[in-house]
Amino acid sequence: MINVSHLCFGIKTLFSEFSKVSGLQLNPSKCQVFVSSPEGQFADMIGIPAGALPVKYLGIPLFAGALTHSLCLPLIDKVHRRLQAWSGALLSKAGKLELLKSVLQSFSIYWTAAFMLARKTHKTLE
């Protein structure tokens, strides 16, 4: 088993080498570390605050455990907002169908690329 201090040294070295090679630097105020066990000292040792799940990353929630319908509510709200915006638009049925196919399907495809949606979410989106 790796000692926490050795792991922190390795991570700090990785950040340093990344900075040298790319010219980019890690901004601790914009970062969070997520660990599977409550190791508060780990976050302190590498100088990055500890985060708590669930958190939103690239538009989808990161969470521990199974995906529930409540975690999918942002997706459902996004679809409803788009539908409401299009309802007032003067579009033909073919135009509305094309929007449904291209835009709304892309939302659910993006989410399902990360994980399986709950059955209730699928039924709500249909």
Short mmCIF file of N, CA and C in Angstrom, two decimals:
data_model
loop_
_atom_site.label_atom_id
_atom_site.label_comp_id
_atom_site.label_asym_id
_atom_site.label_seq_id
_atom_site.Cartn_x
_atom_site.Cartn_y
_atom_site.Cartn_z
N MET A 1 0.85 -1.18 0.00
CA MET A 1 0.00 0.00 0.00
C MET A 1 0.89 1.25 0.00
N ILE A 2 0.51 2.24 -0.77
CA ILE A 2 1.30 3.46 -0.90
C ILE A 2 0.97 4.41 0.24
N ASN A 3 2.00 4.97 0.82
CA ASN A 3 1.86 5.96 1.88
C ASN A 3 1.26 7.23 1.27
N VAL A 4 0.40 7.91 2.02
CA VAL A 4 -0.26 9.12 1.53
C VAL A 4 0.76 10.19 1.17
N SER A 5 1.81 10.34 1.97
CA SER A 5 2.81 11.37 1.68
C SER A 5 3.56 11.06 0.38
N HIS A 6 3.82 9.77 0.10
CA HIS A 6 4.47 9.41 -1.16
C HIS A 6 3.55 9.70 -2.35
N LEU A 7 2.27 9.42 -2.18
CA LEU A 7 1.30 9.68 -3.23
C LEU A 7 1.20 11.19 -3.50
N CYS A 8 1.18 11.98 -2.45
CA CYS A 8 1.12 13.44 -2.61
C CYS A 8 2.36 13.96 -3.31
N PHE A 9 3.52 13.42 -2.96
CA PHE A 9 4.76 13.83 -3.62
C PHE A 9 4.68 13.51 -5.11
N GLY A 10 4.17 12.33 -5.45
CA GLY A 10 4.04 11.95 -6.85
C GLY A 10 3.08 12.85 -7.61
N ILE A 11 1.99 13.21 -6.97
CA ILE A 11 1.01 14.09 -7.62
C ILE A 11 1.59 15.49 -7.81
N LYS A 12 2.28 16.00 -6.80
CA LYS A 12 2.91 17.32 -6.92
C LYS A 12 3.96 17.31 -8.02
N THR A 13 4.72 16.22 -8.12
CA THR A 13 5.73 16.10 -9.18
C THR A 13 5.05 16.07 -10.55
N LEU A 14 3.96 15.36 -10.65
CA LEU A 14 3.20 15.30 -11.90
C LEU A 14 2.72 16.69 -12.31
N PHE A 15 2.17 17.45 -11.37
CA PHE A 15 1.71 18.81 -11.66
C PHE A 15 2.88 19.68 -12.10
N SER A 16 4.01 19.55 -11.44
CA SER A 16 5.19 20.34 -11.77
C SER A 16 5.69 20.02 -13.18
N GLU A 17 5.79 18.74 -13.51
CA GLU A 17 6.25 18.34 -14.84
C GLU A 17 5.27 18.78 -15.92
N PHE A 18 3.98 18.67 -15.64
CA PHE A 18 2.96 19.13 -16.58
C PHE A 18 3.14 20.62 -16.85
N SER A 19 3.40 21.38 -15.80
CA SER A 19 3.59 22.82 -15.94
C SER A 19 4.82 23.14 -16.79
N LYS A 20 5.90 22.41 -16.56
CA LYS A 20 7.13 22.64 -17.34
C LYS A 20 6.92 22.34 -18.82
N VAL A 21 6.24 21.25 -19.11
CA VAL A 21 6.06 20.81 -20.49
C VAL A 21 5.05 21.68 -21.24
N SER A 22 3.94 22.00 -20.60
CA SER A 22 2.85 22.69 -21.29
C SER A 22 2.87 24.20 -21.13
N GLY A 23 3.53 24.69 -20.09
CA GLY A 23 3.48 26.12 -19.81
C GLY A 23 2.22 26.52 -19.06
N LEU A 24 1.39 25.56 -18.72
CA LEU A 24 0.15 25.81 -17.98
C LEU A 24 0.37 25.52 -16.51
N GLN A 25 -0.37 26.22 -15.66
CA GLN A 25 -0.27 25.97 -14.23
C GLN A 25 -1.63 25.64 -13.66
N LEU A 26 -1.61 24.77 -12.68
CA LEU A 26 -2.82 24.39 -11.97
C LEU A 26 -3.27 25.56 -11.11
N ASN A 27 -4.55 25.89 -11.17
CA ASN A 27 -5.11 26.95 -10.35
C ASN A 27 -5.90 26.31 -9.21
N PRO A 28 -5.32 26.25 -8.00
CA PRO A 28 -6.00 25.57 -6.89
C PRO A 28 -7.37 26.15 -6.54
N SER A 29 -7.59 27.43 -6.84
CA SER A 29 -8.89 28.01 -6.52
C SER A 29 -9.99 27.54 -7.47
N LYS A 30 -9.61 26.95 -8.61
CA LYS A 30 -10.59 26.44 -9.56
C LYS A 30 -10.64 24.92 -9.57
N CYS A 31 -9.92 24.28 -8.68
CA CYS A 31 -9.83 22.82 -8.67
C CYS A 31 -10.39 22.25 -7.37
N GLN A 32 -10.78 21.00 -7.45
CA GLN A 32 -11.19 20.24 -6.27
C GLN A 32 -10.66 18.83 -6.43
N VAL A 33 -10.35 18.19 -5.32
CA VAL A 33 -9.92 16.80 -5.34
C VAL A 33 -11.03 15.96 -4.71
N PHE A 34 -11.32 14.83 -5.34
CA PHE A 34 -12.34 13.92 -4.85
C PHE A 34 -11.67 12.60 -4.51
N VAL A 35 -11.78 12.19 -3.27
CA VAL A 35 -11.16 10.94 -2.83
C VAL A 35 -12.26 10.00 -2.34
N SER A 36 -11.98 8.69 -2.47
CA SER A 36 -13.00 7.71 -2.10
C SER A 36 -13.12 7.51 -0.60
N SER A 37 -12.06 7.81 0.13
CA SER A 37 -12.13 7.70 1.58
C SER A 37 -11.95 9.08 2.19
N PRO A 38 -12.49 9.29 3.37
CA PRO A 38 -12.39 10.62 3.97
C PRO A 38 -10.97 10.93 4.45
N GLU A 39 -10.08 11.21 3.52
CA GLU A 39 -8.69 11.58 3.83
C GLU A 39 -8.55 13.09 3.72
N GLY A 40 -8.91 13.82 4.74
CA GLY A 40 -8.79 15.27 4.71
C GLY A 40 -7.36 15.73 4.55
N GLN A 41 -6.43 14.98 5.09
CA GLN A 41 -5.03 15.37 5.02
C GLN A 41 -4.50 15.32 3.59
N PHE A 42 -5.05 14.44 2.75
CA PHE A 42 -4.59 14.32 1.37
C PHE A 42 -4.79 15.62 0.62
N ALA A 43 -5.98 16.20 0.71
CA ALA A 43 -6.27 17.46 0.03
C ALA A 43 -5.38 18.57 0.56
N ASP A 44 -5.18 18.61 1.87
CA ASP A 44 -4.33 19.63 2.46
C ASP A 44 -2.88 19.49 2.00
N MET A 45 -2.41 18.27 1.87
CA MET A 45 -1.01 18.04 1.50
C MET A 45 -0.71 18.46 0.07
N ILE A 46 -1.67 18.31 -0.84
CA ILE A 46 -1.40 18.72 -2.22
C ILE A 46 -1.86 20.15 -2.49
N GLY A 47 -2.50 20.77 -1.52
CA GLY A 47 -2.87 22.17 -1.64
C GLY A 47 -4.10 22.44 -2.50
N ILE A 48 -4.95 21.45 -2.63
CA ILE A 48 -6.19 21.60 -3.40
C ILE A 48 -7.35 21.25 -2.48
N PRO A 49 -8.40 22.07 -2.45
CA PRO A 49 -9.52 21.78 -1.54
C PRO A 49 -10.25 20.50 -1.93
N ALA A 50 -10.79 19.83 -0.92
CA ALA A 50 -11.56 18.60 -1.14
C ALA A 50 -12.96 18.96 -1.60
N GLY A 51 -13.48 18.22 -2.56
CA GLY A 51 -14.83 18.43 -3.06
C GLY A 51 -15.75 17.34 -2.56
N ALA A 52 -17.04 17.56 -2.70
CA ALA A 52 -18.04 16.58 -2.28
C ALA A 52 -18.97 16.30 -3.46
N LEU A 53 -19.33 15.05 -3.60
CA LEU A 53 -20.25 14.64 -4.67
C LEU A 53 -21.69 14.80 -4.20
N PRO A 54 -22.67 15.05 -5.05
CA PRO A 54 -22.55 15.18 -6.49
C PRO A 54 -22.08 16.58 -6.88
N VAL A 55 -21.44 16.64 -8.04
CA VAL A 55 -20.96 17.89 -8.61
C VAL A 55 -21.22 17.83 -10.11
N LYS A 56 -21.39 18.97 -10.73
CA LYS A 56 -21.65 19.01 -12.17
C LYS A 56 -20.33 19.25 -12.90
N TYR A 57 -20.05 18.42 -13.91
CA TYR A 57 -18.83 18.56 -14.70
C TYR A 57 -19.19 18.34 -16.17
N LEU A 58 -18.86 19.31 -17.01
CA LEU A 58 -19.19 19.27 -18.43
C LEU A 58 -20.68 19.02 -18.68
N GLY A 59 -21.50 19.59 -17.81
CA GLY A 59 -22.94 19.53 -18.00
C GLY A 59 -23.64 18.30 -17.46
N ILE A 60 -22.89 17.34 -16.93
CA ILE A 60 -23.53 16.15 -16.37
C ILE A 60 -23.07 15.97 -14.93
N PRO A 61 -23.92 15.37 -14.10
CA PRO A 61 -23.54 15.21 -12.69
C PRO A 61 -22.54 14.08 -12.49
N LEU A 62 -21.56 14.32 -11.64
CA LEU A 62 -20.68 13.26 -11.16
C LEU A 62 -21.19 12.89 -9.78
N PHE A 63 -21.35 11.62 -9.52
CA PHE A 63 -21.97 11.18 -8.29
C PHE A 63 -21.41 9.83 -7.89
N ALA A 64 -21.69 9.45 -6.68
CA ALA A 64 -21.32 8.11 -6.20
C ALA A 64 -22.59 7.30 -6.10
N GLY A 65 -22.58 6.10 -6.63
CA GLY A 65 -23.75 5.24 -6.55
C GLY A 65 -24.51 5.18 -7.86
N ALA A 66 -25.77 4.81 -7.77
CA ALA A 66 -26.61 4.64 -8.96
C ALA A 66 -27.23 5.96 -9.39
N LEU A 67 -27.43 6.10 -10.68
CA LEU A 67 -28.08 7.29 -11.23
C LEU A 67 -29.57 7.23 -10.93
N THR A 68 -30.07 8.28 -10.31
CA THR A 68 -31.49 8.35 -9.98
C THR A 68 -32.19 9.36 -10.88
N HIS A 69 -33.49 9.30 -10.89
CA HIS A 69 -34.28 10.24 -11.70
C HIS A 69 -34.01 11.68 -11.26
N SER A 70 -33.85 11.91 -9.98
CA SER A 70 -33.63 13.28 -9.49
C SER A 70 -32.31 13.85 -10.01
N LEU A 71 -31.30 13.01 -10.23
CA LEU A 71 -30.04 13.49 -10.80
C LEU A 71 -30.18 13.85 -12.28
N CYS A 72 -31.23 13.33 -12.92
CA CYS A 72 -31.48 13.60 -14.34
C CYS A 72 -32.38 14.82 -14.56
N LEU A 73 -32.86 15.43 -13.50
CA LEU A 73 -33.76 16.57 -13.64
C LEU A 73 -33.15 17.73 -14.44
N PRO A 74 -31.85 18.01 -14.34
CA PRO A 74 -31.29 19.07 -15.20
C PRO A 74 -31.46 18.76 -16.70
N LEU A 75 -31.32 17.51 -17.08
CA LEU A 75 -31.53 17.13 -18.48
C LEU A 75 -32.98 17.34 -18.88
N ILE A 76 -33.91 16.91 -18.04
CA ILE A 76 -35.33 17.06 -18.34
C ILE A 76 -35.70 18.54 -18.43
N ASP A 77 -35.19 19.35 -17.51
CA ASP A 77 -35.45 20.79 -17.54
C ASP A 77 -34.90 21.43 -18.81
N LYS A 78 -33.73 21.00 -19.23
CA LYS A 78 -33.11 21.55 -20.44
C LYS A 78 -33.97 21.23 -21.67
N VAL A 79 -34.48 20.01 -21.74
CA VAL A 79 -35.34 19.61 -22.86
C VAL A 79 -36.64 20.42 -22.82
N HIS A 80 -37.25 20.57 -21.65
CA HIS A 80 -38.50 21.34 -21.53
C HIS A 80 -38.30 22.80 -21.93
N ARG A 81 -37.19 23.39 -21.52
CA ARG A 81 -36.91 24.79 -21.89
C ARG A 81 -36.80 24.94 -23.41
N ARG A 82 -36.12 24.00 -24.05
CA ARG A 82 -35.99 24.05 -25.51
C ARG A 82 -37.36 23.90 -26.18
N LEU A 83 -38.16 22.97 -25.70
CA LEU A 83 -39.49 22.77 -26.29
C LEU A 83 -40.36 24.01 -26.14
N GLN A 84 -40.30 24.66 -24.99
CA GLN A 84 -41.09 25.87 -24.78
C GLN A 84 -40.63 26.99 -25.69
N ALA A 85 -39.32 27.11 -25.90
CA ALA A 85 -38.80 28.15 -26.78
C ALA A 85 -39.24 27.92 -28.22
N TRP A 86 -39.32 26.67 -28.64
CA TRP A 86 -39.70 26.36 -30.01
C TRP A 86 -41.20 26.42 -30.23
N SER A 87 -42.00 26.31 -29.18
CA SER A 87 -43.45 26.27 -29.36
C SER A 87 -43.97 27.59 -29.92
N GLY A 88 -43.32 28.69 -29.60
CA GLY A 88 -43.74 29.98 -30.11
C GLY A 88 -43.16 30.31 -31.47
N ALA A 89 -42.19 29.54 -31.92
CA ALA A 89 -41.56 29.80 -33.21
C ALA A 89 -42.46 29.36 -34.35
N LEU A 90 -42.41 30.10 -35.43
CA LEU A 90 -43.20 29.76 -36.61
C LEU A 90 -42.42 28.76 -37.45
N LEU A 91 -42.55 27.50 -37.07
CA LEU A 91 -41.84 26.44 -37.77
C LEU A 91 -42.84 25.44 -38.33
N SER A 92 -42.50 24.88 -39.46
CA SER A 92 -43.34 23.81 -40.02
C SER A 92 -43.16 22.56 -39.17
N LYS A 93 -44.03 21.58 -39.39
CA LYS A 93 -43.89 20.31 -38.66
C LYS A 93 -42.55 19.66 -38.98
N ALA A 94 -42.13 19.76 -40.23
CA ALA A 94 -40.84 19.18 -40.62
C ALA A 94 -39.69 19.89 -39.90
N GLY A 95 -39.80 21.20 -39.76
CA GLY A 95 -38.76 21.96 -39.05
C GLY A 95 -38.69 21.59 -37.58
N LYS A 96 -39.86 21.45 -36.95
CA LYS A 96 -39.89 21.05 -35.54
C LYS A 96 -39.35 19.63 -35.36
N LEU A 97 -39.69 18.74 -36.30
CA LEU A 97 -39.20 17.37 -36.23
C LEU A 97 -37.67 17.34 -36.36
N GLU A 98 -37.14 18.17 -37.25
CA GLU A 98 -35.68 18.22 -37.43
C GLU A 98 -35.00 18.74 -36.16
N LEU A 99 -35.59 19.75 -35.53
CA LEU A 99 -35.04 20.25 -34.27
C LEU A 99 -35.07 19.16 -33.21
N LEU A 100 -36.17 18.44 -33.13
CA LEU A 100 -36.28 17.35 -32.16
C LEU A 100 -35.20 16.30 -32.39
N LYS A 101 -35.04 15.91 -33.63
CA LYS A 101 -34.05 14.87 -33.94
C LYS A 101 -32.63 15.33 -33.64
N SER A 102 -32.29 16.52 -34.09
CA SER A 102 -30.89 16.95 -33.99
C SER A 102 -30.51 17.46 -32.60
N VAL A 103 -31.32 18.31 -32.04
CA VAL A 103 -30.94 18.97 -30.79
C VAL A 103 -31.30 18.14 -29.56
N LEU A 104 -32.55 17.75 -29.44
CA LEU A 104 -32.98 17.06 -28.23
C LEU A 104 -32.36 15.68 -28.09
N GLN A 105 -32.21 14.96 -29.19
CA GLN A 105 -31.57 13.66 -29.11
C GLN A 105 -30.11 13.80 -28.70
N SER A 106 -29.47 14.88 -29.12
CA SER A 106 -28.06 15.05 -28.76
C SER A 106 -27.88 15.21 -27.25
N PHE A 107 -28.86 15.83 -26.57
CA PHE A 107 -28.78 15.95 -25.11
C PHE A 107 -28.76 14.58 -24.45
N SER A 108 -29.74 13.74 -24.82
CA SER A 108 -29.82 12.43 -24.18
C SER A 108 -28.66 11.53 -24.60
N ILE A 109 -28.20 11.65 -25.84
CA ILE A 109 -27.05 10.85 -26.28
C ILE A 109 -25.81 11.23 -25.49
N TYR A 110 -25.63 12.53 -25.25
CA TYR A 110 -24.48 12.99 -24.47
C TYR A 110 -24.50 12.40 -23.07
N TRP A 111 -25.67 12.40 -22.45
CA TRP A 111 -25.80 11.85 -21.10
C TRP A 111 -25.61 10.34 -21.10
N THR A 112 -26.21 9.65 -22.08
CA THR A 112 -26.11 8.19 -22.09
C THR A 112 -24.72 7.72 -22.47
N ALA A 113 -23.91 8.57 -23.03
CA ALA A 113 -22.52 8.20 -23.29
C ALA A 113 -21.77 8.03 -21.97
N ALA A 114 -22.22 8.74 -20.95
CA ALA A 114 -21.56 8.66 -19.64
C ALA A 114 -22.16 7.56 -18.76
N PHE A 115 -23.47 7.39 -18.79
CA PHE A 115 -24.13 6.39 -17.96
C PHE A 115 -25.54 6.11 -18.47
N MET A 116 -26.14 5.04 -17.98
CA MET A 116 -27.50 4.68 -18.39
C MET A 116 -28.50 5.54 -17.62
N LEU A 117 -29.46 6.08 -18.36
CA LEU A 117 -30.50 6.89 -17.73
C LEU A 117 -31.52 5.99 -17.05
N ALA A 118 -32.13 6.51 -16.01
CA ALA A 118 -33.18 5.78 -15.30
C ALA A 118 -34.40 5.61 -16.21
N ARG A 119 -35.15 4.53 -16.02
CA ARG A 119 -36.35 4.27 -16.85
C ARG A 119 -37.34 5.42 -16.77
N LYS A 120 -37.52 5.94 -15.58
CA LYS A 120 -38.47 7.05 -15.40
C LYS A 120 -38.03 8.26 -16.22
N THR A 121 -36.73 8.49 -16.31
CA THR A 121 -36.21 9.60 -17.10
C THR A 121 -36.49 9.37 -18.58
N HIS A 122 -36.26 8.15 -19.06
CA HIS A 122 -36.56 7.83 -20.46
C HIS A 122 -38.03 8.09 -20.77
N LYS A 123 -38.92 7.65 -19.89
CA LYS A 123 -40.35 7.84 -20.12
C LYS A 123 -40.72 9.31 -20.11
N THR A 124 -40.12 10.08 -19.22
CA THR A 124 -40.40 11.52 -19.15
C THR A 124 -39.94 12.22 -20.42
N LEU A 125 -38.78 11.84 -20.92
CA LEU A 125 -38.24 12.48 -22.13
C LEU A 125 -39.04 12.12 -23.38
N GLU A 126 -39.64 10.93 -23.39
CA GLU A 126 -40.45 10.54 -24.55
C GLU A 126 -41.71 11.38 -24.59
#
